[in-house]
Short mmCIF file of C-alpha atoms in Angstrom, two decimals:
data_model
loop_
_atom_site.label_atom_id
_atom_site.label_comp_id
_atom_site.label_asym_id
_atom_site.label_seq_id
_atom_site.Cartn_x
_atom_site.Cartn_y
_atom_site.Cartn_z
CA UNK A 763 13.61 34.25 -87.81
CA UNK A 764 13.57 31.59 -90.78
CA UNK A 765 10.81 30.64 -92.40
CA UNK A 766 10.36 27.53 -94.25
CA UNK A 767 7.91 27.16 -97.10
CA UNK A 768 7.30 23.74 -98.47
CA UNK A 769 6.15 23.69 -102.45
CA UNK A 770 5.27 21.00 -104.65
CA UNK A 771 5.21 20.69 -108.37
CA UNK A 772 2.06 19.65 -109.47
CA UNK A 773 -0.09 19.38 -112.51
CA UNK A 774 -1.02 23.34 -113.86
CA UNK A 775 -4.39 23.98 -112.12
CA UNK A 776 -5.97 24.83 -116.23
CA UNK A 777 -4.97 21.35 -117.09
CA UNK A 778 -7.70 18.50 -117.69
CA UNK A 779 -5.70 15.32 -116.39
CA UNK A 780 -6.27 12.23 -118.14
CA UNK A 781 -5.47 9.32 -117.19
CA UNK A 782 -3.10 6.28 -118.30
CA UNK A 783 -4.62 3.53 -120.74
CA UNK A 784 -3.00 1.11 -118.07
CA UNK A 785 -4.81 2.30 -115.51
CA UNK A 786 -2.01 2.95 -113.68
CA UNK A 787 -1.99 6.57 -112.40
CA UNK A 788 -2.24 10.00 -114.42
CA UNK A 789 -0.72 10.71 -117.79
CA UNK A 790 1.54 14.22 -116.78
CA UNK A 791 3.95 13.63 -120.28
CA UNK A 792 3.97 16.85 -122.31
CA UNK A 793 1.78 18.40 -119.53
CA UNK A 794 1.89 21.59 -118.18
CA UNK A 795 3.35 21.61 -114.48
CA UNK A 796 3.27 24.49 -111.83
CA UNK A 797 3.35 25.65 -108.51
CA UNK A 798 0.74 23.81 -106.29
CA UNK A 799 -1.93 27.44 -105.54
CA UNK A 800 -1.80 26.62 -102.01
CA UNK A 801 1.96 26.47 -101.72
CA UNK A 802 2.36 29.80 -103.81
CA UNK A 803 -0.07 31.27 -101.32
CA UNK A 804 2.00 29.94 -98.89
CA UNK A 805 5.61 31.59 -100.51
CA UNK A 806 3.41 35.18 -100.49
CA UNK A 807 2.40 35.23 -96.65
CA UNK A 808 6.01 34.08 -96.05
CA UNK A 809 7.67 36.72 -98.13
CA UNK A 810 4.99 39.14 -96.46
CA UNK A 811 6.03 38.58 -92.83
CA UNK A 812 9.84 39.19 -93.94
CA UNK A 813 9.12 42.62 -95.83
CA UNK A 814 7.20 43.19 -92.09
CA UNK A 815 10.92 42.84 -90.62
CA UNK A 816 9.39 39.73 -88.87
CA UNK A 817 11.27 36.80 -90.75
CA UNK A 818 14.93 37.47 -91.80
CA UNK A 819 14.81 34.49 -94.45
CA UNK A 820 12.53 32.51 -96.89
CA UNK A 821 13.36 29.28 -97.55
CA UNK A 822 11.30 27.27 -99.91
CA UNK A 823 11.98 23.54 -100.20
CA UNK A 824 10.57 20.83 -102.90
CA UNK A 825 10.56 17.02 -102.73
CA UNK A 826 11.01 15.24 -106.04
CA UNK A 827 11.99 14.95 -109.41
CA UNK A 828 15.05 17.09 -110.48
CA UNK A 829 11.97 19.53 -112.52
CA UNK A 830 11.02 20.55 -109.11
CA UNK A 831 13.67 23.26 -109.40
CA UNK A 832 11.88 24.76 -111.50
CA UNK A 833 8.83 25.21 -109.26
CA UNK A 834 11.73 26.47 -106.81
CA UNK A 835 12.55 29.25 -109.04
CA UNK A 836 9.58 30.21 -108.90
CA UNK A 837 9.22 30.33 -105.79
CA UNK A 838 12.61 32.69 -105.66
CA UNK A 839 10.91 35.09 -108.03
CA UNK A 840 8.43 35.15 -105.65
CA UNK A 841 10.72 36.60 -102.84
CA UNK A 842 12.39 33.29 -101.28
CA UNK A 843 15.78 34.33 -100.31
CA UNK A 844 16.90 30.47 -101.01
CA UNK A 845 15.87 27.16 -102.16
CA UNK A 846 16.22 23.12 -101.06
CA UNK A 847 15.57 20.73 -103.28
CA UNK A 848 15.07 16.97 -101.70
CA UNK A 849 15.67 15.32 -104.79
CA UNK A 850 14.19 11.65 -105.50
CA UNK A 851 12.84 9.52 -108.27
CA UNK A 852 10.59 7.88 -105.90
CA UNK A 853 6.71 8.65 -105.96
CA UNK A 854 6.46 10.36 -102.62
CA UNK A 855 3.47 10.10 -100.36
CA UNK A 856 2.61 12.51 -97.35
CA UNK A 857 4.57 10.96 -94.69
CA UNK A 858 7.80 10.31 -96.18
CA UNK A 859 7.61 14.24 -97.34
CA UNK A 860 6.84 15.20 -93.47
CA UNK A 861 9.57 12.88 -92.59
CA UNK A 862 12.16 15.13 -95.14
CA UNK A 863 10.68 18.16 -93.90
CA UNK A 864 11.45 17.39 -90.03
CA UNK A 865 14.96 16.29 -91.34
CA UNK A 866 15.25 20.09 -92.85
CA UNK A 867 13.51 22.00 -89.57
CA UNK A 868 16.49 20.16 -87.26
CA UNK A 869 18.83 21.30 -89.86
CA UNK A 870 17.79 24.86 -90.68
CA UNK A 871 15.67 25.57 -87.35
CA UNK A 872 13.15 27.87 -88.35
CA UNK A 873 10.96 29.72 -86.74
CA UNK A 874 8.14 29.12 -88.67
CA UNK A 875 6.82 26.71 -91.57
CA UNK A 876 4.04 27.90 -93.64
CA UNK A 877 3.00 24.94 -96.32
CA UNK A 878 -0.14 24.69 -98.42
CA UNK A 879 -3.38 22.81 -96.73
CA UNK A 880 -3.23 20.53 -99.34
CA UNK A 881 -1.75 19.61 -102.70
CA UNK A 882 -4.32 19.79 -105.93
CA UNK A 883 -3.00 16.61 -107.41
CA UNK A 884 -3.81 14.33 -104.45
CA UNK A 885 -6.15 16.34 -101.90
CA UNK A 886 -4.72 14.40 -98.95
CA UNK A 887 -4.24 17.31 -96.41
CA UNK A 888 -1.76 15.32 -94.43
CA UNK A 889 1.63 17.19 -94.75
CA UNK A 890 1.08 19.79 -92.50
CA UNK A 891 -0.67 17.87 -90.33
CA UNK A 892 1.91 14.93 -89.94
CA UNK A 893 5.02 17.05 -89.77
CA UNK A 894 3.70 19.12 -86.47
CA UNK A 895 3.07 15.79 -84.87
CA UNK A 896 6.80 14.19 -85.40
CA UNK A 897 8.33 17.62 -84.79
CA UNK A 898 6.02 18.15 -81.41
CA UNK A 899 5.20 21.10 -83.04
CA UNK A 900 1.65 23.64 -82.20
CA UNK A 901 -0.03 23.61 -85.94
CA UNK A 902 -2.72 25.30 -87.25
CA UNK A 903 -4.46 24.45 -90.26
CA UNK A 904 -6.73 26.33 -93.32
CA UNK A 905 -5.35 29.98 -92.41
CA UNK A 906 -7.01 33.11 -93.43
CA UNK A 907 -5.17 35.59 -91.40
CA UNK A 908 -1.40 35.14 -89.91
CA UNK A 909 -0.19 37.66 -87.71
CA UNK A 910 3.63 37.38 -85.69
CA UNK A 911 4.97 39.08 -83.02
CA UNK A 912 6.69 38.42 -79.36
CA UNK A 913 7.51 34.89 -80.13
CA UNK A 914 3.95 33.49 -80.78
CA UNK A 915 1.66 33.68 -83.97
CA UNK A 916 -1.89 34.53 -84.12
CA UNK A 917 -3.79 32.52 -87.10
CA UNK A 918 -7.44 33.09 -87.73
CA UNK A 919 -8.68 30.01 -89.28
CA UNK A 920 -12.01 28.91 -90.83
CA UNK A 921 -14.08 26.23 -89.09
CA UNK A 922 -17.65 24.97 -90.21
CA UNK A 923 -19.80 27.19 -87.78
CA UNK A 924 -17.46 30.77 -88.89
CA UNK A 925 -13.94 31.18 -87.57
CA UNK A 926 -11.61 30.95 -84.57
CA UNK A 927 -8.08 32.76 -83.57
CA UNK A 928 -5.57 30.65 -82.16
CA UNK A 929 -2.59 31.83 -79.92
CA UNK A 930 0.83 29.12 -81.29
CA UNK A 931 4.40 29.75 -79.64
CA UNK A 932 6.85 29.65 -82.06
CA UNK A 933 8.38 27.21 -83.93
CA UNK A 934 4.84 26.47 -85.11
CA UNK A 935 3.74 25.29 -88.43
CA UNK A 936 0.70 27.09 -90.33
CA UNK A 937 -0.94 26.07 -93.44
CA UNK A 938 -2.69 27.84 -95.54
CA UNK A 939 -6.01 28.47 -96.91
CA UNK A 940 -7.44 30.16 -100.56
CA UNK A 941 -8.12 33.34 -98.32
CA UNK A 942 -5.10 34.42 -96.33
CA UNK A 943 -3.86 36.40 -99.00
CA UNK A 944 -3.59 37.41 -103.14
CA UNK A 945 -0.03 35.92 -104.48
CA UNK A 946 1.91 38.32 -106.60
CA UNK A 947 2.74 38.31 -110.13
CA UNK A 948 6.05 37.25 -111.20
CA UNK A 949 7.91 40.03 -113.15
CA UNK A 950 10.54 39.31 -115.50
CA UNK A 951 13.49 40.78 -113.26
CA UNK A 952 12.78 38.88 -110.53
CA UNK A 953 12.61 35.69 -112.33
CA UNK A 954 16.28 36.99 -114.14
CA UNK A 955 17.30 37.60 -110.22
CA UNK A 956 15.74 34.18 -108.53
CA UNK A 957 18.60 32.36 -111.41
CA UNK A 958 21.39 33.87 -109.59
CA UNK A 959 20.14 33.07 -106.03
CA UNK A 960 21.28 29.83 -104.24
CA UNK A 961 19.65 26.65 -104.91
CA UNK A 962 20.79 23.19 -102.84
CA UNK A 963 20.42 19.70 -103.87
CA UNK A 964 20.67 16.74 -101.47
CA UNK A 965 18.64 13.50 -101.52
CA UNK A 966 16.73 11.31 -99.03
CA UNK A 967 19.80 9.54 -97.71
CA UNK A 968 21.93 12.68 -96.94
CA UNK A 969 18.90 13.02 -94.79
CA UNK A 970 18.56 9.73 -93.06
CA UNK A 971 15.30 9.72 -94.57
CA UNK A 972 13.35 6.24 -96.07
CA UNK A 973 10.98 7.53 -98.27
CA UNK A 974 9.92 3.66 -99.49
CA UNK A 975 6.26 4.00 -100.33
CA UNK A 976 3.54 2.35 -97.66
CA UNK A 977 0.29 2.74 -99.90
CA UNK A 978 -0.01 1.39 -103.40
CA UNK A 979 -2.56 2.57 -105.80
CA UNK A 980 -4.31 -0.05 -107.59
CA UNK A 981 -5.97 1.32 -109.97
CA UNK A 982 -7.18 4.68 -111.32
CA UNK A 983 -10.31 5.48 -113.27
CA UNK A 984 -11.96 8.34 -114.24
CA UNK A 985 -15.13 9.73 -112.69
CA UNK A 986 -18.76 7.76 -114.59
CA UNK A 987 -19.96 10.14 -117.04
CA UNK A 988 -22.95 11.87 -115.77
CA UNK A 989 -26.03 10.92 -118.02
CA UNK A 990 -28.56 13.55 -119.33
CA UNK A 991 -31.23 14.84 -117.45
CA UNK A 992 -34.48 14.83 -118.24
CA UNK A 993 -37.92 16.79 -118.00
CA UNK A 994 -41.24 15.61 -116.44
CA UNK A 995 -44.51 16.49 -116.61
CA UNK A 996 -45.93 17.28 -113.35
CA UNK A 997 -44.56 17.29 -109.50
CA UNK A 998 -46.55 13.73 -109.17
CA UNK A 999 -44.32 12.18 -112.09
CA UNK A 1000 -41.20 14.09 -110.23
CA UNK A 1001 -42.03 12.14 -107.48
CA UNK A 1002 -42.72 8.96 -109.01
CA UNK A 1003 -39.51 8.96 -110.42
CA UNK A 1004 -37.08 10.28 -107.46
CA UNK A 1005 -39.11 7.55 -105.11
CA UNK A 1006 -38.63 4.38 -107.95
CA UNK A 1007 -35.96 5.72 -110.55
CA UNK A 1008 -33.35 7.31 -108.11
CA UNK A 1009 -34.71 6.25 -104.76
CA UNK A 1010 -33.37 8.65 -102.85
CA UNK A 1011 -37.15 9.31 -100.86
#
């Protein structure tokens, strides 16, 4: 069975983003870029279930910017046996990336895709979503326990009142969540070894795939600074103030 791991290249989680004079989007020259967490959790559970003799291949695929092989070596150094690289100058929104990704599944047919819940640069938690629906695929999201066997997989997930198990036949897609597992560190060898392993580049239109944008940002701003608190006297001034000053009673 293949498995198919999505990652995306994203600002390094340690970084404080700024953004553009222009207003225009965020400033990511001379930044530090990695591996989106959710996607390298993603690569660990993947190269898990092969070392289990379940999956027979990792494939880990990025959309974007020819620097995005460098998140795939990464991902190789992880364990992925292989890598795909979509690559495109365009800024690429969750559809048109679900739309690539269903373009790979009919051309790889995996068993299984395992992608992040969501990316830390734009929090949309769409990808996953959107690529079981055009595939017809049974997804479930926010993972904290994947388990494969006899042709179905069963994926604890976290819901607001605890947990639930659910019961998908594969081909199924799976994203994943902070607690489904602890990725590993990258050792020097295997970063040496992930060099030598095979990395393929094709674009959008090898794919049949428009990736034209549908949303355009207007304008982005950073968050109001947060002015200083301050101390009262007595509960009745507390009051006073939360009923007049902030009205929220």
């Amino acid at each position: 069975m293949k498995v198919l791991v999505p990652v995306k290249r994203v600002v390094d989680y340690n970084v404080k983003v700024r953004v553009k004079s222009d207003g225009s989007g965020v400033d990511i020259a001379n930044v530090k870029m990695s591996m989106n967490p959710f996607d390298e959790i993603a690569i660990e559970e993947a190269v898990r279930l092969r070392e289990k003799g379940v999956a027979t291949e990792v494939i880990a695929v990025s959309c974007g910017v020819a620097q995005c092989s460098e998140t795939l070596r990464t991902a190789m150094a992880i364990g992925a046996d292989r890598a795909i690289l979509v690559e495109t100058a365009e800024e690429l929104q969750p559809l048109a990336v679900a739309k690539l990704l269903k373009a790979l599944m009919d051309k790889e047919q995996p068993g299984l895709v395992i992608l992040g819940k969501q990316a830390i640069d734009d929090d949309c938690n769409q990808t996953g979503q959107m690529l079981a629906a055009l595939c017809d695929r049974p997804q479930a999201t926010f993972a904290s326990k994947v388990e494969v066997a006899d042709g179905k997989a069963q994926v604890t997930r976290e819901v607001d009142g605890g947990s639930e198990t659910l019961s998908l036949t594969l081909p199924a897609i799976i994203t994943t969540d902070l607690r489904l597992n602890e990725p590993r560190y990258v050792t020097l060898p295997n970063i040496m070894k992930a060099k030598k392993k095979q990395l393929d580049t094709v674009s959008p239109a090898d794919l049949g795939v428009d990736v034209t944008s549908r949303i355009k940002t207007l304008k982005v701003v950073e968050p109001a600074a947060r002015s200083a608190g301050i101390k009262v006297a007595d509960v009745a001034t507390l009051v006073d103030k939360l009923r007049n000053d902030a009205k929220v009673i």
